[in-house]
Coordinates of C-alpha atoms in Angstrom, one line a residue:
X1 CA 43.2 139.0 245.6
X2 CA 46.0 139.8 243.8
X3 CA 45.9 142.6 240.8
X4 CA 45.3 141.2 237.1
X5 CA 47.4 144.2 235.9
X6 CA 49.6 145.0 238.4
X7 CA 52.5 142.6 239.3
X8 CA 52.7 141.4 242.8
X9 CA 56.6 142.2 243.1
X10 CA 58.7 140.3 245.7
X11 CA 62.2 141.6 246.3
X12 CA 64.7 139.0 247.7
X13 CA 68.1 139.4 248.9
X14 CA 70.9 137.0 246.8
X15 CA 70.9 134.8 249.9
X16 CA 70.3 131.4 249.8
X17 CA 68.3 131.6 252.8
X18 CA 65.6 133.6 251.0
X19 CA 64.1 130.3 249.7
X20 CA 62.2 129.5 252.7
X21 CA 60.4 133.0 252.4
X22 CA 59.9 132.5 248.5
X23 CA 58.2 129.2 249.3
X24 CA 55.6 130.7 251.8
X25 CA 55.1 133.7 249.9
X26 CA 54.4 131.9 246.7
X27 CA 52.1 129.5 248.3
X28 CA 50.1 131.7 249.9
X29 CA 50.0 134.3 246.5
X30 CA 49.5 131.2 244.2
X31 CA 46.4 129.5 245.9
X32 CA 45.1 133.0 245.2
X33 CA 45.0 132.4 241.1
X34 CA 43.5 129.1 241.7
X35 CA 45.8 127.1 240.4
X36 CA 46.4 123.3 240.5
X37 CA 48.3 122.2 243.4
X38 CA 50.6 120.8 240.4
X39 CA 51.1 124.0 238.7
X40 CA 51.9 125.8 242.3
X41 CA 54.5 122.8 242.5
X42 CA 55.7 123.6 239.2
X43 CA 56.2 127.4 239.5
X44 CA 57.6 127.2 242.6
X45 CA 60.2 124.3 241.5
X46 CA 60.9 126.4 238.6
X47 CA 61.2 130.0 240.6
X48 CA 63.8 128.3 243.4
X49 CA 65.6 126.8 240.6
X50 CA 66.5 130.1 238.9
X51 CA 67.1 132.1 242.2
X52 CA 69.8 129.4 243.5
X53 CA 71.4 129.8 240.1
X54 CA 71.4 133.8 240.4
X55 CA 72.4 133.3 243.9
X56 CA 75.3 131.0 243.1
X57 CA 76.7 132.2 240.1
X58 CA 75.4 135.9 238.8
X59 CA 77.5 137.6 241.1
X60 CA 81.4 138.0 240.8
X61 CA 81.0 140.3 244.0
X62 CA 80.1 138.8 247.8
X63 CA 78.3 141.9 248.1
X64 CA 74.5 142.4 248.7
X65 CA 72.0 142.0 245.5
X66 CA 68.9 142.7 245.4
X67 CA 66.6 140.2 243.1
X68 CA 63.1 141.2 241.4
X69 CA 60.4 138.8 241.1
X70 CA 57.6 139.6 239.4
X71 CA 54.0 137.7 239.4
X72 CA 51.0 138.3 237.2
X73 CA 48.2 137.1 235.1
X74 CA 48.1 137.6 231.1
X75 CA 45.3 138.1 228.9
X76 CA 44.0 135.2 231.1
X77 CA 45.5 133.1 229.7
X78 CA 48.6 132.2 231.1
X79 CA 50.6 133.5 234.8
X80 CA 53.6 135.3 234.7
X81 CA 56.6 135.2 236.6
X82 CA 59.9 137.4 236.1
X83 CA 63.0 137.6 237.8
X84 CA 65.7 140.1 237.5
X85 CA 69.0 140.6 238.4
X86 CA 71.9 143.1 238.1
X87 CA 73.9 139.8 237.7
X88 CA 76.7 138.9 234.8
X89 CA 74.8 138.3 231.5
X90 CA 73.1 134.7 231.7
X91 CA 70.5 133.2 229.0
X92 CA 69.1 129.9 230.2
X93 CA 67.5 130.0 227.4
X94 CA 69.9 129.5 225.1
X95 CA 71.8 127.2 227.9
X96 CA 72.0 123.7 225.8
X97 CA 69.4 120.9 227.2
X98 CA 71.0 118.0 229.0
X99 CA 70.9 114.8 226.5
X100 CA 68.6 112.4 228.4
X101 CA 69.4 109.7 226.2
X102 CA 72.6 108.9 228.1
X103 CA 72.6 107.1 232.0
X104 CA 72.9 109.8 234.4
X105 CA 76.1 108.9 235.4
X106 CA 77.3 110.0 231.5
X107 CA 75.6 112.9 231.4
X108 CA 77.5 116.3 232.2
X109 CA 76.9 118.0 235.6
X110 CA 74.4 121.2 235.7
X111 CA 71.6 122.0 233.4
X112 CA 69.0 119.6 234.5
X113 CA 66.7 122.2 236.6
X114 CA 67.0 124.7 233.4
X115 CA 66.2 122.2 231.3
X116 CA 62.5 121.5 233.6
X117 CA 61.9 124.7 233.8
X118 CA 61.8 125.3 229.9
X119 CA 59.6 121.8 230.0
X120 CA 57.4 122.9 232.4
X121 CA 56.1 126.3 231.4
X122 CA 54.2 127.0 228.6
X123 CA 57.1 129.9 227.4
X124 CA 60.4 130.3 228.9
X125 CA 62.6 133.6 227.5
X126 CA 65.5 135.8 228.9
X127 CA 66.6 140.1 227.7
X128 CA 69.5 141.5 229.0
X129 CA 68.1 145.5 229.7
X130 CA 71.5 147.7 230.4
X131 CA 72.9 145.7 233.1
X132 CA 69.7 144.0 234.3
X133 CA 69.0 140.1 233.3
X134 CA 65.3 139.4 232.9
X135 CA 64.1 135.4 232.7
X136 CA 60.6 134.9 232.3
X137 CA 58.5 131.7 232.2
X138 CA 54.9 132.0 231.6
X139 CA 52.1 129.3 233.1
X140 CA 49.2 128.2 231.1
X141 CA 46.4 128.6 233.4
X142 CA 44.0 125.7 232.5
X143 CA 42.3 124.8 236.1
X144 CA 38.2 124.8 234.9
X145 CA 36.6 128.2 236.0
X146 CA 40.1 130.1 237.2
X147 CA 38.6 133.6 235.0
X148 CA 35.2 133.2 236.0
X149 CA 36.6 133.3 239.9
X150 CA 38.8 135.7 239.6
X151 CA 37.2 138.5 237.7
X152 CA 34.0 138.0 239.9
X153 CA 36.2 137.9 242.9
X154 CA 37.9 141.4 242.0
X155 CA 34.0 142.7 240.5
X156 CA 32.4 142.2 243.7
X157 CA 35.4 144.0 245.4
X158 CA 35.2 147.2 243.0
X159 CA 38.1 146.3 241.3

């Protein structure tokens, strides 16, 4: 059972090939919280979506990178996910929202998968630290008796 406190930290090469391993590892770590097999779809749409946009555009170098995710619960309320990156200074945060009034075919190119994320989670906010960019989206947990497991889980385990 993962920590409450303590992130569960993955670290991923910028490699597009890392997705496969992000899918299985988040899987297998998010069934853990108990979430709904619709949040674990959301979370894991909206984690691949910003590590194919580090991947693709953060670095100017074709050198290796090394990129942080972190995973944790908060004031049990809501799960956490960070990633970070010794990238160029992005905020898809601030990245304008596509304008879904107009047919697809008028709309610019990019921005849609930034634009779900931020409509997905329950917060959605990026700090550049030094030369480290940090985008994090937080999860309302609201699956019926998530707490209850999970603190009875880790009480039973001397946690």
């Amino acid at each position: 059972m993962p920590d409450a406190h303590k992130p569960l930290t993955l670290v991923l090469k910028n490699d597009l090939g890392e997705i496969d391993s992000i899918w299985a590892t988040l899987e297998r770590v998010l069934e853990e919280y108990y979430l709904s097999r619709k949040d674990m779809f959301q979370i894991n749409l909206a984690v691949e979506e910003l590590f194919t946009n580090i991947v693709s555009y953060a670095f100017e170098d074709k050198g290796p990178h090394d990129i942080f995710v972190n995973i944790y619960v908060e004031r049990r309320k809501f799960l956490v996910v960070e990633l970070m990156d010794d990238g160029i200074p992005f905020n898809p945060a601030d990245h304008q929202d596509p304008d879904m009034s107009k047919p697809l075919s008028q709309r610019d190119e990019g921005g849609l998968g930034i634009h779900f994320c931020k409509k997905m989670m329950a917060e959605f906010f990026y700090e550049r630290n030094g030369k480290q960019n940090k985008v994090t989206f937080k999860k309302r947990i609201r699956k019926p008796g998530f707490f209850e497991k999970f603190f009875s889980c880790r009480r039973s385990h001397g946690n």
